[in-house]
């Protein structure tokens, strides 16, 4: 880049918004300005500019001291790091990748690297890693995701499709057509700040206001009143966590009992309702799922359940279920039961009504959008290794190589992993039961991480390479639900010795003899132009007219014209179910699935059902651990990203992540706001700063995810976590044998005062050692 003498303004973008950065002649960030088309830019827009030069940036490649001595001490997270040169680090990695491949085969390499990384279509770290490892002979990949993994796996059996983010009704249709919106898990405004690949325009606050002005009635079914924006003055049904299916069954039973079901819809569009109805009525198991039964489980009064059922049946109703509800034990069931309940109401396929999964879980899914707009894309290439593991089971894989599990109707065998390569994700953020996970992690031969910052992922690696951030490179934003292609331009030179993930992989590829196959002779701008022109040709074939790459890059944005009509979820199917058969065996919505029946899974029966979660307020464990812990997405950051930025640190309480309790629960424990509390169960313990709130139901504790994992004794599984990372206490079992997805919302804890809390060290860089001192 040239070095200009005056301040410049450069456009770049993140998962949470497009912005302009003003930089001075020395390359210092002066200020950031939101994108002109964004009515409500998020509060933490400036987090990246603020942290780009943080003292926590990794200055140069580093190797764990014990690893460098080839002792394989397996004390990851508990040792200093030795700074090394780039060539030495790259040689070390290339040799190790070759050794593992030669001695153990490519199945010993785990490359399913999970994580949100950065926005941008070229420098998407997990993609550049997979392209590289594929050419190295392959890697074990992951299946599914942490966000909506249970829905992803069960939806094909119900609807014959797995495009979960398309199973959302657009806001405009809701405002135009719905009278009643019943939201299981609410639709917290904070979640719409972001979208994978980049939120461009934040419009949700306006939609809530329009919905309120249209007189639409909202019902927030959640342990937290804050899950729905105050503007819509929602009725709040504060059920016990993880009991949504029981409540839905109670509503369904009332509909049946009072003759309020749409029988015609069920007969014409659904398969197997009668078998479900036998369960609902209790004929098949002796337990009628009536409102009284549901009330005992959910603690929602019988009258509330019955009256809600009646209103739902007599209104133009939309039922929505948040992704959080399926991130729990038996998370497949709320998804199935949501669709079943909507089918009983008979409004599926009508504009603004029916059901939605994850309405408002991210920014874009409630917006009208073109189907399948082309996007500039870096090809991943083939992966010769066919072994894969469900993403939530990675810790289990590391601990139990050779074990078999059931997964989606198949038996899979865990591989023996020797080397784990992780870029663009934070395993000490996304995995459940971190103490058990750390035990598995310590069994690996080698862990390689690229990170911009000394965060928990970097601190628990053997070899750490400093990665650039978005501000230090060029890229293109092209998110599925935005009509924009946005140029993301390099704002500053790479900080310290940081390199782009793509360039790091290219250097490794050339050491391993497939450099050209990896780069195909293109550098960063070469790839961007190539990816852009390919997408442009596809767009032209669809009748759009994006300019050529240079013109796009100079202009900075291309906006697609809006779609001419808004799609109605399952609208075609409703209009003509024969011509638009679903891809299920019956061609219809399967309320009973013979395919799932054939799997004989006790934890995922053939129709939606209430199955007791492993831990909940109604279980025996609640006598020892009487609080259900909810760990929701954070307001001031994206997961663990920029936890070290001022926007996130301002929200800490007594230096730790805030844990919210109902006043009764605080009082009965003698706790006052600002106390440092110890939150614990049999799996672990963490510290947090107490806040006392009236928006939670009693018996529920709530903490945001994303506090950087900060164990009192680095590297030792089971030590006290000092900063407030909820995954120290969460479970790491699978939702069921069908989806094997994550269950982090299913967890009971106890909370007590911590009188002499150790200081938080999450934001102190690790100790660096000279090579000689560790011999
Ligand atoms: N208890 C609990 N746990 C949860 C959840 C929950 O609700 N409760 N939610 C789950 C869900 S839905 C999700 S999606 C996951 C999220 O889990 P993750 O996606 O793993 O979380 P992030 O903090 O976004 O991690 C991204 C990492 O990539 C790094 N990074 C950013 N840009 C770059 C880059 O260009 N190069 C490199 N090399 N690195 C980069 C960031 O510094 C950060 O460390 O967490 C899951 N975990
Ligand atoms: N600002 C910000 N926004 C984000 C993210 C972020 O990190 N920061 N992450 C994004 C990602 S990756 C994802 S997957 C989505 C996730 O979107 P969601 O899964 O919808 O988000 P959460 O905040 O985890 O959960 C929403 C609410 O569900 C409620 N809840 C939890 N358990 C239950 C239950 O058993 N029953 C009921 N009825 N309610 C329950 C909690 O009160 C919680 O506040 O959010 C995205 N949005
Ligand atoms: Mo997610």
Coordinates of C-alpha atoms and ligand atoms in Angstrom, one line a residue, residues 44 114 116 146-148 183-186 188 190-194 221-224 227 239-244 322-325 327-328 358 360-362 628 630-640 696 702 705 745, ligand 2:
X44 CA -19.8 -2.6 19.1
X114 CA -15.4 -24.7 13.6
X116 CA -17.2 -17.8 13.0
X146 CA -23.5 -25.5 17.1
X147 CA -26.2 -23.0 16.1
X148 CA -29.1 -25.2 15.0
X183 CA -42.5 -16.8 20.3
X184 CA -40.9 -19.7 22.1
X185 CA -37.5 -18.3 23.2
X186 CA -38.5 -14.8 22.1
X188 CA -34.0 -10.9 21.3
X190 CA -29.4 -8.1 20.3
X191 CA -29.1 -11.2 18.2
X192 CA -30.0 -9.4 15.0
X193 CA -26.9 -7.3 15.3
X194 CA -24.9 -10.0 13.5
X221 CA -42.6 -17.8 26.0
X222 CA -39.3 -17.7 27.8
X223 CA -37.6 -17.8 31.2
X224 CA -36.5 -14.3 30.4
X227 CA -36.1 -12.0 25.1
X239 CA -41.9 -21.4 31.7
X240 CA -39.3 -23.6 33.2
X241 CA -36.3 -23.9 30.8
X242 CA -36.3 -26.9 28.5
X243 CA -40.0 -27.6 28.9
X244 CA -41.3 -25.9 25.7
X322 CA -35.6 -19.9 18.7
X323 CA -32.5 -21.9 17.9
X324 CA -31.5 -21.8 21.6
X325 CA -34.4 -24.2 22.5
X327 CA -29.5 -26.4 21.7
X328 CA -30.7 -28.6 24.6
X358 CA -34.9 -18.8 14.5
X360 CA -34.6 -13.0 14.5
X361 CA -31.8 -15.3 15.5
X362 CA -29.5 -13.4 13.2
X628 CA -31.1 -23.8 35.6
X630 CA -29.0 -20.3 30.5
X631 CA -26.0 -19.2 28.5
X632 CA -27.2 -16.9 25.8
X633 CA -25.4 -15.1 23.0
X634 CA -23.7 -11.9 24.3
X635 CA -25.0 -8.4 23.7
X636 CA -21.7 -6.5 23.4
X637 CA -19.7 -8.9 21.2
X638 CA -19.8 -11.9 18.9
X639 CA -19.2 -15.0 21.0
X640 CA -15.7 -14.6 22.4
X696 CA -35.9 -13.7 34.9
X702 CA -28.3 -16.4 33.1
X705 CA -21.3 -16.8 26.5
X745 CA -28.8 -25.1 27.4
Ligands
LIG2 N1 -25.0 -9.9 19.6 C1 -24.8 -11.2 19.2 N2 -25.8 -11.7 18.4 C2 -25.7 -13.0 18.1 C3 -24.5 -13.8 18.4 C4 -23.6 -13.2 19.3 O1 -22.6 -13.8 19.6 N3 -23.7 -11.9 19.6 N4 -24.4 -15.1 18.0 C5 -25.2 -15.5 16.8 C6 -25.3 -17.0 16.7 S1 -23.9 -17.8 16.3 C7 -26.5 -17.7 16.9 S2 -26.5 -19.4 16.6 C8 -27.7 -17.0 17.2 C9 -28.4 -17.8 18.3 O2 -29.7 -17.4 18.5 P1 -30.5 -17.9 19.8 O3 -30.2 -19.3 20.0 O4 -31.9 -17.6 19.6 O5 -29.9 -17.0 20.9 P2 -29.6 -17.2 22.5 O6 -29.2 -15.8 22.9 O7 -28.6 -18.3 22.7 O8 -31.0 -17.6 23.1 C10 -32.1 -16.8 23.0 C11 -32.9 -16.9 24.3 O9 -33.4 -18.2 24.4 C12 -33.8 -18.3 25.8 N5 -33.9 -19.7 26.2 C13 -32.8 -20.5 26.5 N6 -33.2 -21.8 26.8 C14 -34.6 -21.7 26.7 C15 -35.6 -22.7 26.8 O10 -35.4 -23.9 27.2 N7 -36.9 -22.3 26.6 C16 -37.2 -21.1 26.2 N8 -38.5 -20.8 25.9 N9 -36.3 -20.1 26.0 C17 -35.0 -20.5 26.3 C18 -32.9 -17.5 26.6 O11 -33.6 -16.7 27.6 C19 -32.1 -16.7 25.6 O12 -32.0 -15.3 25.9 O13 -27.5 -15.7 17.7 C20 -26.6 -14.9 16.8 N10 -26.6 -13.5 17.3

